[in-house]
PDB file of C-alpha atoms in Angstrom:
ATOM      1  CA  MET A 148     -14.049  -5.372   0.214  1.00  0.00           C
ATOM      2  CA  HIS A 149     -12.377  -2.557   2.144  1.00  0.00           C
ATOM      3  CA  GLU A 150     -10.221  -1.875  -0.936  1.00  0.00           C
ATOM      4  CA  LEU A 151     -12.787   0.265  -2.580  1.00  0.00           C
ATOM      5  CA  SER A 152     -12.733   2.513   0.512  1.00  0.00           C
ATOM      6  CA  LEU A 153      -9.063   2.697   0.416  1.00  0.00           C
ATOM      7  CA  CYS A 154      -9.162   3.760  -3.268  1.00  0.00           C
ATOM      8  CA  GLN A 155     -11.800   6.460  -2.417  1.00  0.00           C
ATOM      9  CA  SER A 156      -9.320   7.664   0.300  1.00  0.00           C
ATOM     10  CA  ILE A 157      -6.401   7.670  -2.360  1.00  0.00           C
ATOM     11  CA  ILE A 158      -8.731   9.656  -4.727  1.00  0.00           C
ATOM     12  CA  ASP A 159      -9.451  12.142  -1.833  1.00  0.00           C
ATOM     13  CA  THR A 160      -5.885  12.685  -1.235  1.00  0.00           C
ATOM     14  CA  ILE A 161      -4.963  13.260  -4.744  1.00  0.00           C
ATOM     15  CA  GLU A 162      -7.871  15.820  -5.238  1.00  0.00           C
ATOM     16  CA  ALA A 163      -6.753  17.637  -2.110  1.00  0.00           C
ATOM     17  CA  GLU A 164      -3.085  17.729  -3.573  1.00  0.00           C
ATOM     18  CA  ALA A 165      -4.357  18.781  -6.859  1.00  0.00           C
ATOM     19  CA  ARG A 166      -6.093  21.755  -5.407  1.00  0.00           C
ATOM     20  CA  LYS A 167      -2.755  22.748  -3.427  1.00  0.00           C
ATOM     21  CA  GLN A 168      -0.469  21.906  -6.274  1.00  0.00           C
ATOM     22  CA  HIS A 169      -2.379  23.106  -9.036  1.00  0.00           C
ATOM     23  CA  PHE A 170      -2.284  20.049 -11.368  1.00  0.00           C
ATOM     24  CA  SER A 171      -5.226  18.913 -13.256  1.00  0.00           C
ATOM     25  CA  ARG A 172      -4.466  15.406 -14.323  1.00  0.00           C
ATOM     26  CA  VAL A 173      -2.518  12.385 -12.921  1.00  0.00           C
ATOM     27  CA  ARG A 174      -1.005   9.978 -15.481  1.00  0.00           C
ATOM     28  CA  SER A 175       0.164   7.501 -12.916  1.00  0.00           C
ATOM     29  CA  VAL A 176       0.067   6.592  -9.155  1.00  0.00           C
ATOM     30  CA  ARG A 177       2.745   4.577  -7.482  1.00  0.00           C
ATOM     31  CA  LEU A 178       1.632   2.893  -4.163  1.00  0.00           C
ATOM     32  CA  GLU A 179       3.951   0.929  -1.672  1.00  0.00           C
ATOM     33  CA  ILE A 180       1.726  -1.632   0.024  1.00  0.00           C
ATOM     34  CA  GLY A 181       3.167  -3.917   2.736  1.00  0.00           C
ATOM     35  CA  ALA A 182       2.610  -7.799   2.855  1.00  0.00           C
ATOM     36  CA  LEU A 183       0.904  -7.065   6.200  1.00  0.00           C
ATOM     37  CA  ALA A 184      -1.285  -4.305   5.267  1.00  0.00           C
ATOM     38  CA  GLY A 185      -4.213  -6.666   4.652  1.00  0.00           C
ATOM     39  CA  VAL A 186      -4.721  -5.403   1.088  1.00  0.00           C
ATOM     40  CA  ASP A 187      -5.553  -7.478  -1.943  1.00  0.00           C
ATOM     41  CA  PRO A 188      -3.741  -5.791  -4.771  1.00  0.00           C
ATOM     42  CA  GLU A 189      -6.223  -7.405  -7.443  1.00  0.00           C
ATOM     43  CA  ALA A 190      -9.107  -5.874  -5.567  1.00  0.00           C
ATOM     44  CA  LEU A 191      -7.481  -2.536  -5.158  1.00  0.00           C
ATOM     45  CA  ARG A 192      -6.853  -2.580  -8.913  1.00  0.00           C
ATOM     46  CA  PHE A 193     -10.633  -3.240  -9.552  1.00  0.00           C
ATOM     47  CA  GLY A 194     -11.578  -0.596  -6.997  1.00  0.00           C
ATOM     48  CA  TRP A 195      -9.301   1.960  -8.579  1.00  0.00           C
ATOM     49  CA  GLU A 196     -10.981   1.710 -12.031  1.00  0.00           C
ATOM     50  CA  VAL A 197     -14.476   2.130 -10.170  1.00  0.00           C
ATOM     51  CA  VAL A 198     -13.663   5.159  -8.129  1.00  0.00           C
ATOM     52  CA  ASN A 199     -11.227   7.254 -10.514  1.00  0.00           C
ATOM     53  CA  ALA A 200     -13.949   8.103 -13.083  1.00  0.00           C
ATOM     54  CA  GLY A 201     -14.569  11.865 -13.129  1.00  0.00           C
ATOM     55  CA  THR A 202     -11.469  12.813 -11.086  1.00  0.00           C
ATOM     56  CA  PRO A 203      -8.071  14.171 -11.820  1.00  0.00           C
ATOM     57  CA  ALA A 204      -6.827  10.598 -11.565  1.00  0.00           C
ATOM     58  CA  GLU A 205      -9.432   9.179 -14.368  1.00  0.00           C
ATOM     59  CA  GLY A 206      -7.349   6.899 -16.580  1.00  0.00           C
ATOM     60  CA  ALA A 207      -4.227   6.974 -14.628  1.00  0.00           C
ATOM     61  CA  ALA A 208      -2.212   3.886 -14.297  1.00  0.00           C
ATOM     62  CA  LEU A 209      -1.785   2.336 -10.785  1.00  0.00           C
ATOM     63  CA  ASP A 210       1.590   0.764 -10.113  1.00  0.00           C
ATOM     64  CA  ILE A 211       1.751  -1.188  -6.828  1.00  0.00           C
ATOM     65  CA  ILE A 212       5.139  -1.945  -5.152  1.00  0.00           C
ATOM     66  CA  GLY A 213       4.954  -4.798  -2.845  1.00  0.00           C
ATOM     67  CA  LEU A 214       6.849  -4.420   0.379  1.00  0.00           C
ATOM     68  CA  PRO A 215       7.896  -7.570   2.491  1.00  0.00           C
ATOM     69  CA  GLY A 216       6.683  -7.908   6.278  1.00  0.00           C
ATOM     70  CA  ALA A 217       9.200  -7.517   8.817  1.00  0.00           C
ATOM     71  CA  ALA A 218       9.545  -8.532  12.460  1.00  0.00           C
ATOM     72  CA  TRP A 219      11.989  -8.554  15.285  1.00  0.00           C
ATOM     73  CA  CYS A 220      12.560 -12.093  16.543  1.00  0.00           C
ATOM     74  CA  PHE A 221      13.212 -11.939  20.543  1.00  0.00           C
ATOM     75  CA  GLU A 222      15.107 -15.445  20.320  1.00  0.00           C
ATOM     76  CA  CYS A 223      17.380 -14.756  17.345  1.00  0.00           C
ATOM     77  CA  GLN A 224      17.660 -11.037  18.258  1.00  0.00           C
ATOM     78  CA  ASP A 225      17.418 -10.148  14.423  1.00  0.00           C
ATOM     79  CA  THR A 226      15.013  -8.571  12.047  1.00  0.00           C
ATOM     80  CA  VAL A 227      13.399 -11.260   9.913  1.00  0.00           C
ATOM     81  CA  GLU A 228      11.124 -11.241   6.775  1.00  0.00           C
ATOM     82  CA  VAL A 229       7.692 -12.574   7.377  1.00  0.00           C
ATOM     83  CA  GLU A 230       4.783 -13.134   4.933  1.00  0.00           C
ATOM     84  CA  GLN A 231       1.793 -12.838   7.226  1.00  0.00           C
ATOM     85  CA  TYR A 232       0.946 -12.209  10.967  1.00  0.00           C
ATOM     86  CA  TYR A 233       1.716 -15.159  13.132  1.00  0.00           C
ATOM     87  CA  ASP A 234       4.402 -16.706  10.900  1.00  0.00           C
ATOM     88  CA  PRO A 235       7.267 -18.231  13.075  1.00  0.00           C
ATOM     89  CA  CYS A 236      10.755 -16.814  12.649  1.00  0.00           C
ATOM     90  CA  PRO A 237      12.131 -18.447   9.402  1.00  0.00           C
ATOM     91  CA  HIS A 238      15.483 -18.939  11.293  1.00  0.00           C
ATOM     92  CA  CYS A 239      14.517 -20.351  14.685  1.00  0.00           C
ATOM     93  CA  GLN A 240      10.619 -21.069  14.153  1.00  0.00           C
ATOM     94  CA  SER A 241      10.058 -18.952  17.463  1.00  0.00           C
ATOM     95  CA  HIS A 242       6.639 -17.170  17.554  1.00  0.00           C
ATOM     96  CA  LYS A 243       8.079 -14.390  19.866  1.00  0.00           C
ATOM     97  CA  LEU A 244       8.075 -11.785  17.135  1.00  0.00           C
ATOM     98  CA  GLN A 245       7.075  -8.090  16.961  1.00  0.00           C
ATOM     99  CA  VAL A 246       6.089  -6.724  13.729  1.00  0.00           C
ATOM    100  CA  THR A 247       8.241  -3.914  12.618  1.00  0.00           C
ATOM    101  CA  GLY A 248       7.317  -3.194   8.979  1.00  0.00           C
ATOM    102  CA  GLY A 249       5.056  -4.143   6.144  1.00  0.00           C
ATOM    103  CA  GLN A 250       1.909  -2.536   7.352  1.00  0.00           C
ATOM    104  CA  GLN A 251       1.826   0.394   5.241  1.00  0.00           C
ATOM    105  CA  LEU A 252      -0.064   1.617   2.276  1.00  0.00           C
ATOM    106  CA  LYS A 253       1.552   4.842   0.975  1.00  0.00           C
ATOM    107  CA  ILE A 254       1.295   6.842  -1.968  1.00  0.00           C
ATOM    108  CA  LYS A 255       4.857   6.878  -3.057  1.00  0.00           C
ATOM    109  CA  GLU A 256       4.670   8.974  -6.253  1.00  0.00           C
ATOM    110  CA  LEU A 257       2.240  10.729  -8.439  1.00  0.00           C
ATOM    111  CA  ASP A 258       3.047  11.590 -12.318  1.00  0.00           C
ATOM    112  CA  VAL A 259       0.930  14.768 -12.872  1.00  0.00           C
ATOM    113  CA  GLU A 260       0.582  17.481 -15.392  1.00  0.00           C
TER     114      GLU A 260
END
């Protein structure tokens, strides 16, 4: 379950920002997670509850915004939405695609005090 290590990295980032920005508590964390990021949101929520104890984010709500995967279709010459790697183009069924988005996991917003 690599989501646990992802949660720890998020906590590490929050703690570094708390030192720089001088805040003591995080009320909520908003994440953007792409469909192609390989992250299970439910496993991430579970990991979040495990790793945030004793940190500025203890008890903070975790808000996950899912973003679609995107790819460039070389046949259609258009950007298309894909749900997972190796999906065919939803328009022409070609597999000649280059992923262009949906691979990210980003801390979008922190609500702090």
